[in-house]
């Protein structure tokens, strides 16, 4: 699963950006696994994620936090976004103890994720790396826009929306908080890191 793999930014910019999500092996243990996704959600929710979502239903900024965690399906993929290594370490500790039978994927700076695992006596099973963007890169928008838009791995955050919201913040037509929520709503899976979006928007707006 690679839709959270291509987040743009410097190491410093990505230092507070982690996505923890759960997925079942469709041909192995998916049948009847839905209650385990709800258990996963109950665990991650205790650690105050900045965003959550179920790929089959939507994200917390559209559905509401409670609605995301109910009525999950056997083929759900459930996400939670966190903003520091210590919290991710604690989340992984509890998930390890719960032994839900789900595959747990963590996206973030590789050595930071590795430390989160090692502190819990775990070893990373697989590491996937993005090769970046190839092709006519000269037609791409500015880097800050890409840093926000690539937080949605399915490309649902329009470049022009990011530019418009940054301009609206600069002109005091909208608050940064409200603008970040508008962006988060675009990503159905709930993997947008809202505090990071706020930081980048403020930088774009000269705040």
Short mmCIF file of C-alpha atoms in Angstrom, two decimals:
data_model
loop_
_atom_site.label_atom_id
_atom_site.label_comp_id
_atom_site.label_asym_id
_atom_site.label_seq_id
_atom_site.Cartn_x
_atom_site.Cartn_y
_atom_site.Cartn_z
CA UNK A 1 0.00 0.00 0.00
CA UNK A 2 1.71 3.19 -1.18
CA UNK A 3 -0.86 5.99 -1.24
CA UNK A 4 0.76 7.68 1.79
CA UNK A 5 4.28 7.17 0.46
CA UNK A 6 4.71 10.17 -1.82
CA UNK A 7 4.44 13.06 0.63
CA UNK A 8 6.72 15.88 -0.49
CA UNK A 9 8.89 17.98 1.77
CA UNK A 10 12.23 18.24 3.50
CA UNK A 11 13.12 15.94 6.36
CA UNK A 12 12.45 18.81 8.75
CA UNK A 13 9.02 19.43 7.21
CA UNK A 14 8.09 15.75 7.44
CA UNK A 15 9.43 15.20 10.95
CA UNK A 16 5.95 15.59 12.47
CA UNK A 17 4.09 13.62 9.81
CA UNK A 18 3.15 9.98 10.50
CA UNK A 19 0.30 7.88 9.14
CA UNK A 20 -0.60 4.61 10.88
CA UNK A 21 -3.10 2.42 9.12
CA UNK A 22 -4.52 -1.08 9.16
CA UNK A 23 -5.35 -3.41 6.30
CA UNK A 24 -6.35 -7.06 6.07
CA UNK A 25 -4.92 -9.66 3.69
CA UNK A 26 -7.87 -10.00 1.32
CA UNK A 27 -7.23 -13.61 0.33
CA UNK A 28 -6.13 -14.75 3.81
CA UNK A 29 -8.05 -13.27 6.74
CA UNK A 30 -10.37 -10.56 5.45
CA UNK A 31 -13.62 -12.46 5.89
CA UNK A 32 -15.21 -11.41 9.17
CA UNK A 33 -12.35 -9.03 10.08
CA UNK A 34 -14.49 -5.86 10.25
CA UNK A 35 -14.78 -5.84 14.09
CA UNK A 36 -10.98 -5.83 14.31
CA UNK A 37 -10.89 -2.61 12.31
CA UNK A 38 -13.23 -1.09 14.86
CA UNK A 39 -10.88 -2.28 17.62
CA UNK A 40 -7.97 -0.68 15.75
CA UNK A 41 -9.88 2.57 15.56
CA UNK A 42 -10.68 2.55 19.27
CA UNK A 43 -6.97 2.19 20.01
CA UNK A 44 -5.65 4.92 17.70
CA UNK A 45 -8.42 7.31 18.69
CA UNK A 46 -7.19 7.30 22.30
CA UNK A 47 -4.00 9.03 21.14
CA UNK A 48 -5.70 12.12 19.67
CA UNK A 49 -4.89 11.72 15.97
CA UNK A 50 -5.04 14.90 13.91
CA UNK A 51 -7.03 13.06 11.24
CA UNK A 52 -8.68 9.68 10.77
CA UNK A 53 -10.55 7.93 8.02
CA UNK A 54 -11.84 4.71 6.51
CA UNK A 55 -11.13 4.38 2.80
CA UNK A 56 -14.58 2.88 2.28
CA UNK A 57 -16.53 5.64 4.04
CA UNK A 58 -14.60 8.87 4.40
CA UNK A 59 -12.71 11.02 6.89
CA UNK A 60 -13.50 12.53 10.28
CA UNK A 61 -13.88 16.07 8.91
CA UNK A 62 -16.72 14.93 6.65
CA UNK A 63 -18.34 12.12 8.65
CA UNK A 64 -17.40 13.02 12.20
CA UNK A 65 -15.07 11.10 14.47
CA UNK A 66 -17.69 8.71 15.85
CA UNK A 67 -19.08 7.79 12.44
CA UNK A 68 -15.68 6.82 11.07
CA UNK A 69 -15.29 4.18 13.77
CA UNK A 70 -18.58 2.37 13.23
CA UNK A 71 -19.93 0.13 10.49
CA UNK A 72 -16.57 -0.86 9.08
CA UNK A 73 -16.29 -3.49 6.37
CA UNK A 74 -14.08 -6.50 5.84
CA UNK A 75 -12.25 -4.60 3.09
CA UNK A 76 -11.90 -1.32 4.97
CA UNK A 77 -8.53 0.39 5.23
CA UNK A 78 -8.43 2.53 8.36
CA UNK A 79 -6.05 5.45 8.84
CA UNK A 80 -4.86 7.72 11.65
CA UNK A 81 -2.46 10.66 11.38
CA UNK A 82 -0.07 11.59 14.20
CA UNK A 83 2.41 14.39 14.74
CA UNK A 84 5.25 13.03 16.85
CA UNK A 85 7.43 9.96 17.22
CA UNK A 86 6.57 9.41 20.89
CA UNK A 87 2.86 9.06 20.17
CA UNK A 88 3.46 6.67 17.28
CA UNK A 89 5.68 4.57 19.56
CA UNK A 90 2.87 4.38 22.13
CA UNK A 91 0.28 3.53 19.46
CA UNK A 92 2.43 0.71 18.09
CA UNK A 93 2.98 -0.65 21.60
CA UNK A 94 -0.74 -0.96 22.20
CA UNK A 95 -1.40 -2.37 18.73
CA UNK A 96 1.29 -4.99 19.30
CA UNK A 97 -0.31 -5.98 22.60
CA UNK A 98 -3.77 -6.12 21.01
CA UNK A 99 -2.55 -8.51 18.28
CA UNK A 100 -5.52 -7.78 16.04
CA UNK A 101 -4.40 -9.90 13.10
CA UNK A 102 -4.23 -6.86 10.82
CA UNK A 103 -1.29 -5.61 8.80
CA UNK A 104 -0.09 -2.32 10.28
CA UNK A 105 1.58 0.17 7.95
CA UNK A 106 3.41 3.29 9.16
CA UNK A 107 4.36 6.09 6.79
CA UNK A 108 6.97 8.60 7.90
CA UNK A 109 10.68 9.37 7.85
CA UNK A 110 12.18 5.87 7.64
CA UNK A 111 14.67 6.13 10.51
CA UNK A 112 11.98 7.64 12.76
CA UNK A 113 9.57 4.81 11.99
CA UNK A 114 12.40 2.33 12.58
CA UNK A 115 12.98 3.82 16.03
CA UNK A 116 9.27 3.57 16.86
CA UNK A 117 9.42 -0.13 16.01
CA UNK A 118 12.69 -0.86 17.82
CA UNK A 119 11.45 0.77 21.02
CA UNK A 120 8.68 -1.83 20.98
CA UNK A 121 10.95 -4.77 20.21
CA UNK A 122 9.76 -4.96 16.62
CA UNK A 123 11.55 -5.01 13.30
CA UNK A 124 10.15 -3.41 10.16
CA UNK A 125 8.89 -6.14 7.83
CA UNK A 126 9.09 -4.16 4.58
CA UNK A 127 10.31 -0.69 3.61
CA UNK A 128 8.95 1.06 0.53
CA UNK A 129 10.49 4.28 -0.77
CA UNK A 130 9.08 6.81 -3.20
CA UNK A 131 11.19 7.53 -6.29
CA UNK A 132 9.72 11.01 -6.54
CA UNK A 133 8.12 12.65 -9.56
CA UNK A 134 9.34 11.88 -13.07
CA UNK A 135 8.46 13.53 -16.37
CA UNK A 136 7.64 17.16 -17.18
CA UNK A 137 8.31 18.57 -13.75
CA UNK A 138 8.43 22.09 -15.17
CA UNK A 139 4.62 22.09 -15.36
CA UNK A 140 4.21 21.27 -11.67
CA UNK A 141 3.08 23.91 -9.17
CA UNK A 142 5.41 25.41 -6.57
CA UNK A 143 6.85 23.09 -3.95
CA UNK A 144 4.63 24.26 -1.03
CA UNK A 145 1.54 23.43 -3.09
CA UNK A 146 2.96 19.98 -3.81
CA UNK A 147 3.74 19.46 -0.13
CA UNK A 148 0.06 19.94 0.65
CA UNK A 149 -1.45 18.19 -2.38
CA UNK A 150 0.68 15.05 -1.97
CA UNK A 151 -0.74 14.52 1.51
CA UNK A 152 -3.64 12.95 -0.38
CA UNK A 153 -2.22 9.92 -2.13
CA UNK A 154 -5.15 9.75 -4.55
CA UNK A 155 -4.62 13.29 -5.85
CA UNK A 156 -7.90 14.73 -4.56
CA UNK A 157 -6.49 18.08 -3.36
CA UNK A 158 -6.56 20.54 -6.30
CA UNK A 159 -3.50 22.74 -6.77
CA UNK A 160 -5.69 25.79 -7.42
CA UNK A 161 -7.60 25.24 -4.18
CA UNK A 162 -4.36 25.36 -2.19
CA UNK A 163 -3.30 28.59 -3.93
CA UNK A 164 -6.72 30.17 -3.40
CA UNK A 165 -6.86 29.32 0.29
CA UNK A 166 -3.35 30.67 0.85
CA UNK A 167 -4.40 33.92 -0.85
CA UNK A 168 -7.58 34.06 1.25
CA UNK A 169 -5.55 33.61 4.44
CA UNK A 170 -3.19 36.38 3.36
CA UNK A 171 -6.18 38.69 2.77
CA UNK A 172 -7.78 37.69 6.10
CA UNK A 173 -10.83 36.26 4.32
CA UNK A 174 -10.49 32.91 6.08
CA UNK A 175 -8.66 31.55 9.11
CA UNK A 176 -5.82 29.10 8.67
CA UNK A 177 -7.72 26.54 10.77
CA UNK A 178 -10.77 26.70 8.53
CA UNK A 179 -8.68 26.56 5.37
CA UNK A 180 -6.85 23.46 6.59
CA UNK A 181 -10.16 21.72 7.31
CA UNK A 182 -11.38 22.50 3.78
CA UNK A 183 -8.26 20.83 2.43
CA UNK A 184 -8.59 17.85 4.79
CA UNK A 185 -12.16 17.25 3.60
CA UNK A 186 -10.91 16.67 0.04
CA UNK A 187 -8.96 13.55 1.04
CA UNK A 188 -11.51 10.75 1.39
CA UNK A 189 -9.12 8.39 3.23
CA UNK A 190 -8.35 10.86 6.02
CA UNK A 191 -4.55 10.98 5.68
CA UNK A 192 -4.05 14.76 5.47
CA UNK A 193 -1.91 16.04 8.33
CA UNK A 194 -3.91 19.10 9.37
CA UNK A 195 -1.29 20.82 11.59
CA UNK A 196 1.27 20.45 8.80
CA UNK A 197 -1.19 21.91 6.29
CA UNK A 198 -1.72 24.88 8.61
CA UNK A 199 2.01 25.45 8.86
CA UNK A 200 2.54 25.35 5.09
CA UNK A 201 -0.47 27.57 4.37
CA UNK A 202 0.77 30.17 6.84
CA UNK A 203 4.15 30.14 5.16
CA UNK A 204 2.54 30.57 1.73
CA UNK A 205 0.38 33.41 3.07
CA UNK A 206 3.31 35.18 4.69
CA UNK A 207 1.88 34.78 8.17
#
